[in-house]
PDB file of C-alpha atoms in Angstrom:
ATOM      1  CA  UNK A   1     120.678 128.862  98.523  1.00 67.00           C
ATOM      2  CA  UNK A   2     119.060 126.483 100.972  1.00 78.00           C
ATOM      3  CA  UNK A   3     119.380 122.749  99.411  1.00 84.00           C
ATOM      4  CA  UNK A   4     116.982 120.652  98.474  1.00 84.00           C
ATOM      5  CA  UNK A   5     114.701 118.926 100.738  1.00 85.00           C
ATOM      6  CA  UNK A   6     113.258 116.744  98.741  1.00 85.00           C
ATOM      7  CA  UNK A   7     115.300 113.633  95.972  1.00 88.00           C
ATOM      8  CA  UNK A   8     114.720 111.146  94.416  1.00 91.00           C
ATOM      9  CA  UNK A   9     113.266 108.557  96.739  1.00 93.00           C
ATOM     10  CA  UNK A  10     110.793 111.455  97.469  1.00 93.00           C
ATOM     11  CA  UNK A  11     109.662 111.161  93.760  1.00 92.00           C
ATOM     12  CA  UNK A  12     109.386 107.915  93.094  1.00 95.00           C
ATOM     13  CA  UNK A  13     107.416 107.681  95.759  1.00 95.00           C
ATOM     14  CA  UNK A  14     104.880 110.286  94.615  1.00 93.00           C
ATOM     15  CA  UNK A  15     104.478 107.804  91.077  1.00 91.00           C
ATOM     16  CA  UNK A  16     104.254 105.398  93.390  1.00 92.00           C
ATOM     17  CA  UNK A  17     101.030 106.619  95.262  1.00 93.00           C
ATOM     18  CA  UNK A  18      99.383 108.599  92.124  1.00 89.00           C
ATOM     19  CA  UNK A  19      99.057 104.746  90.135  1.00 86.00           C
ATOM     20  CA  UNK A  20      97.534 103.462  93.520  1.00 90.00           C
ATOM     21  CA  UNK A  21      95.782 106.070  93.180  1.00 88.00           C
ATOM     22  CA  UNK A  22      95.368 106.608  89.158  1.00 81.00           C
ATOM     23  CA  UNK A  23      94.932 102.001  90.229  1.00 83.00           C
ATOM     24  CA  UNK A  24      91.520 102.738  92.659  1.00 88.00           C
ATOM     25  CA  UNK A  25      90.192 104.943  91.401  1.00 83.00           C
ATOM     26  CA  UNK A  26      90.269 104.233  87.369  1.00 82.00           C
ATOM     27  CA  UNK A  27      91.458 100.442  86.737  1.00 87.00           C
ATOM     28  CA  UNK A  28      90.830 100.828  83.596  1.00 86.00           C
ATOM     29  CA  UNK A  29      92.014 103.548  82.267  1.00 83.00           C
ATOM     30  CA  UNK A  30      95.523 102.607  83.782  1.00 84.00           C
ATOM     31  CA  UNK A  31      95.183  99.341  82.375  1.00 87.00           C
ATOM     32  CA  UNK A  32      94.789 100.565  78.662  1.00 89.00           C
ATOM     33  CA  UNK A  33      97.925 103.228  79.864  1.00 84.00           C
ATOM     34  CA  UNK A  34     100.093 100.126  80.778  1.00 87.00           C
ATOM     35  CA  UNK A  35      99.287  98.496  77.780  1.00 91.00           C
ATOM     36  CA  UNK A  36     100.147 101.625  74.776  1.00 91.00           C
ATOM     37  CA  UNK A  37     102.840 101.037  75.983  1.00 91.00           C
ATOM     38  CA  UNK A  38     102.781  98.535  73.886  1.00 93.00           C
ATOM     39  CA  UNK A  39     103.475 100.951  71.157  1.00 95.00           C
ATOM     40  CA  UNK A  40     107.005 101.540  71.831  1.00 95.00           C
ATOM     41  CA  UNK A  41     108.592  98.758  71.366  1.00 96.00           C
ATOM     42  CA  UNK A  42     105.562  97.712  67.965  1.00 96.00           C
ATOM     43  CA  UNK A  43     107.074 100.802  66.433  1.00 96.00           C
ATOM     44  CA  UNK A  44     110.723 100.714  66.907  1.00 97.00           C
ATOM     45  CA  UNK A  45     110.713  96.530  65.552  1.00 97.00           C
ATOM     46  CA  UNK A  46     108.178  97.924  62.726  1.00 96.00           C
ATOM     47  CA  UNK A  47     110.306 100.577  62.400  1.00 97.00           C
ATOM     48  CA  UNK A  48     113.952  98.248  62.044  1.00 97.00           C
ATOM     49  CA  UNK A  49     111.603  96.148  59.993  1.00 97.00           C
ATOM     50  CA  UNK A  50     111.246  98.802  57.662  1.00 96.00           C
ATOM     51  CA  UNK A  51     113.973 100.485  57.446  1.00 97.00           C
ATOM     52  CA  UNK A  52     116.271  96.781  56.426  1.00 97.00           C
ATOM     53  CA  UNK A  53     112.932  96.194  53.834  1.00 96.00           C
ATOM     54  CA  UNK A  54     113.422  99.990  51.905  1.00 96.00           C
ATOM     55  CA  UNK A  55     117.818 100.240  52.102  1.00 97.00           C
ATOM     56  CA  UNK A  56     119.221  96.325  52.592  1.00 96.00           C
ATOM     57  CA  UNK A  57     116.092  94.631  50.404  1.00 95.00           C
ATOM     58  CA  UNK A  58     116.115  91.876  54.048  1.00 96.00           C
ATOM     59  CA  UNK A  59     112.603  91.188  54.316  1.00 95.00           C
ATOM     60  CA  UNK A  60     111.875  90.096  57.761  1.00 95.00           C
ATOM     61  CA  UNK A  61     107.876  88.668  57.755  1.00 96.00           C
ATOM     62  CA  UNK A  62     107.141  88.007  61.276  1.00 97.00           C
ATOM     63  CA  UNK A  63     109.253  90.122  62.468  1.00 97.00           C
ATOM     64  CA  UNK A  64     107.328  92.762  60.604  1.00 96.00           C
ATOM     65  CA  UNK A  65     104.064  91.238  62.194  1.00 97.00           C
ATOM     66  CA  UNK A  66     105.131  91.311  65.908  1.00 97.00           C
ATOM     67  CA  UNK A  67     106.181  95.222  64.785  1.00 97.00           C
ATOM     68  CA  UNK A  68     102.543  95.563  62.928  1.00 97.00           C
ATOM     69  CA  UNK A  69     100.625  93.939  65.978  1.00 97.00           C
ATOM     70  CA  UNK A  70     102.700  95.504  68.926  1.00 96.00           C
ATOM     71  CA  UNK A  71     101.961  99.066  67.607  1.00 96.00           C
ATOM     72  CA  UNK A  72      98.493  98.144  67.071  1.00 96.00           C
ATOM     73  CA  UNK A  73      97.735  97.543  70.324  1.00 95.00           C
ATOM     74  CA  UNK A  74      99.402 100.337  72.209  1.00 95.00           C
ATOM     75  CA  UNK A  75      98.050 102.181  70.392  1.00 95.00           C
ATOM     76  CA  UNK A  76      94.354 100.774  69.814  1.00 94.00           C
ATOM     77  CA  UNK A  77      94.790 100.763  74.451  1.00 93.00           C
ATOM     78  CA  UNK A  78      96.129 104.645  74.053  1.00 92.00           C
ATOM     79  CA  UNK A  79      93.288 105.156  72.352  1.00 93.00           C
ATOM     80  CA  UNK A  80      91.206 103.348  75.218  1.00 92.00           C
ATOM     81  CA  UNK A  81      92.397 105.548  77.670  1.00 89.00           C
ATOM     82  CA  UNK A  82      91.365 108.037  76.988  1.00 90.00           C
ATOM     83  CA  UNK A  83      87.586 107.074  75.776  1.00 91.00           C
ATOM     84  CA  UNK A  84      87.973 104.670  79.015  1.00 88.00           C
ATOM     85  CA  UNK A  85      89.182 109.193  80.863  1.00 86.00           C
ATOM     86  CA  UNK A  86      85.804 110.862  79.086  1.00 91.00           C
ATOM     87  CA  UNK A  87      83.416 108.162  79.954  1.00 90.00           C
ATOM     88  CA  UNK A  88      85.068 108.468  83.220  1.00 88.00           C
ATOM     89  CA  UNK A  89      84.257 112.100  83.468  1.00 91.00           C
ATOM     90  CA  UNK A  90      80.924 112.127  81.979  1.00 94.00           C
ATOM     91  CA  UNK A  91      79.980 109.822  84.498  1.00 92.00           C
ATOM     92  CA  UNK A  92      81.047 111.904  87.298  1.00 93.00           C
ATOM     93  CA  UNK A  93      78.866 115.278  85.651  1.00 95.00           C
ATOM     94  CA  UNK A  94      75.370 112.306  85.127  1.00 96.00           C
ATOM     95  CA  UNK A  95      76.428 111.626  89.058  1.00 95.00           C
ATOM     96  CA  UNK A  96      76.502 115.811  89.603  1.00 96.00           C
ATOM     97  CA  UNK A  97      73.395 116.082  88.637  1.00 96.00           C
ATOM     98  CA  UNK A  98      71.187 113.180  89.507  1.00 96.00           C
ATOM     99  CA  UNK A  99      72.267 114.796  93.038  1.00 96.00           C
ATOM    100  CA  UNK A 100      71.458 118.111  91.622  1.00 95.00           C
ATOM    101  CA  UNK A 101      68.207 117.444  91.016  1.00 95.00           C
ATOM    102  CA  UNK A 102      67.394 115.124  94.244  1.00 93.00           C
ATOM    103  CA  UNK A 103      68.651 118.001  95.694  1.00 92.00           C
ATOM    104  CA  UNK A 104      65.718 119.795  94.184  1.00 92.00           C
ATOM    105  CA  UNK A 105      63.037 117.275  94.595  1.00 88.00           C
ATOM    106  CA  UNK A 106      63.258 117.491  98.628  1.00 77.00           C
TER     107      UNK A 106
END
């Protein structure tokens, strides 16, 4: 068996290049994808508030609002990211069809 040729540094460099290309070619998807990460802390906060309310009887109204808001915005951003991917794919298909039609006319 030989030695590994790629290390963690190479993986980080590849991940950085992937993010850079995603931002360059589809910035809407990248922006919504980053915003969808708000769902994680939102769900954690909302779960903590629900646990405290159900099992301990302690009500955290402000934390509940923050958790639900973060989770909602994050999930909505995730849906928007998926929609932006579909729109980009449709744009590519339409441009391909337009080029084919233009070739047939000439």
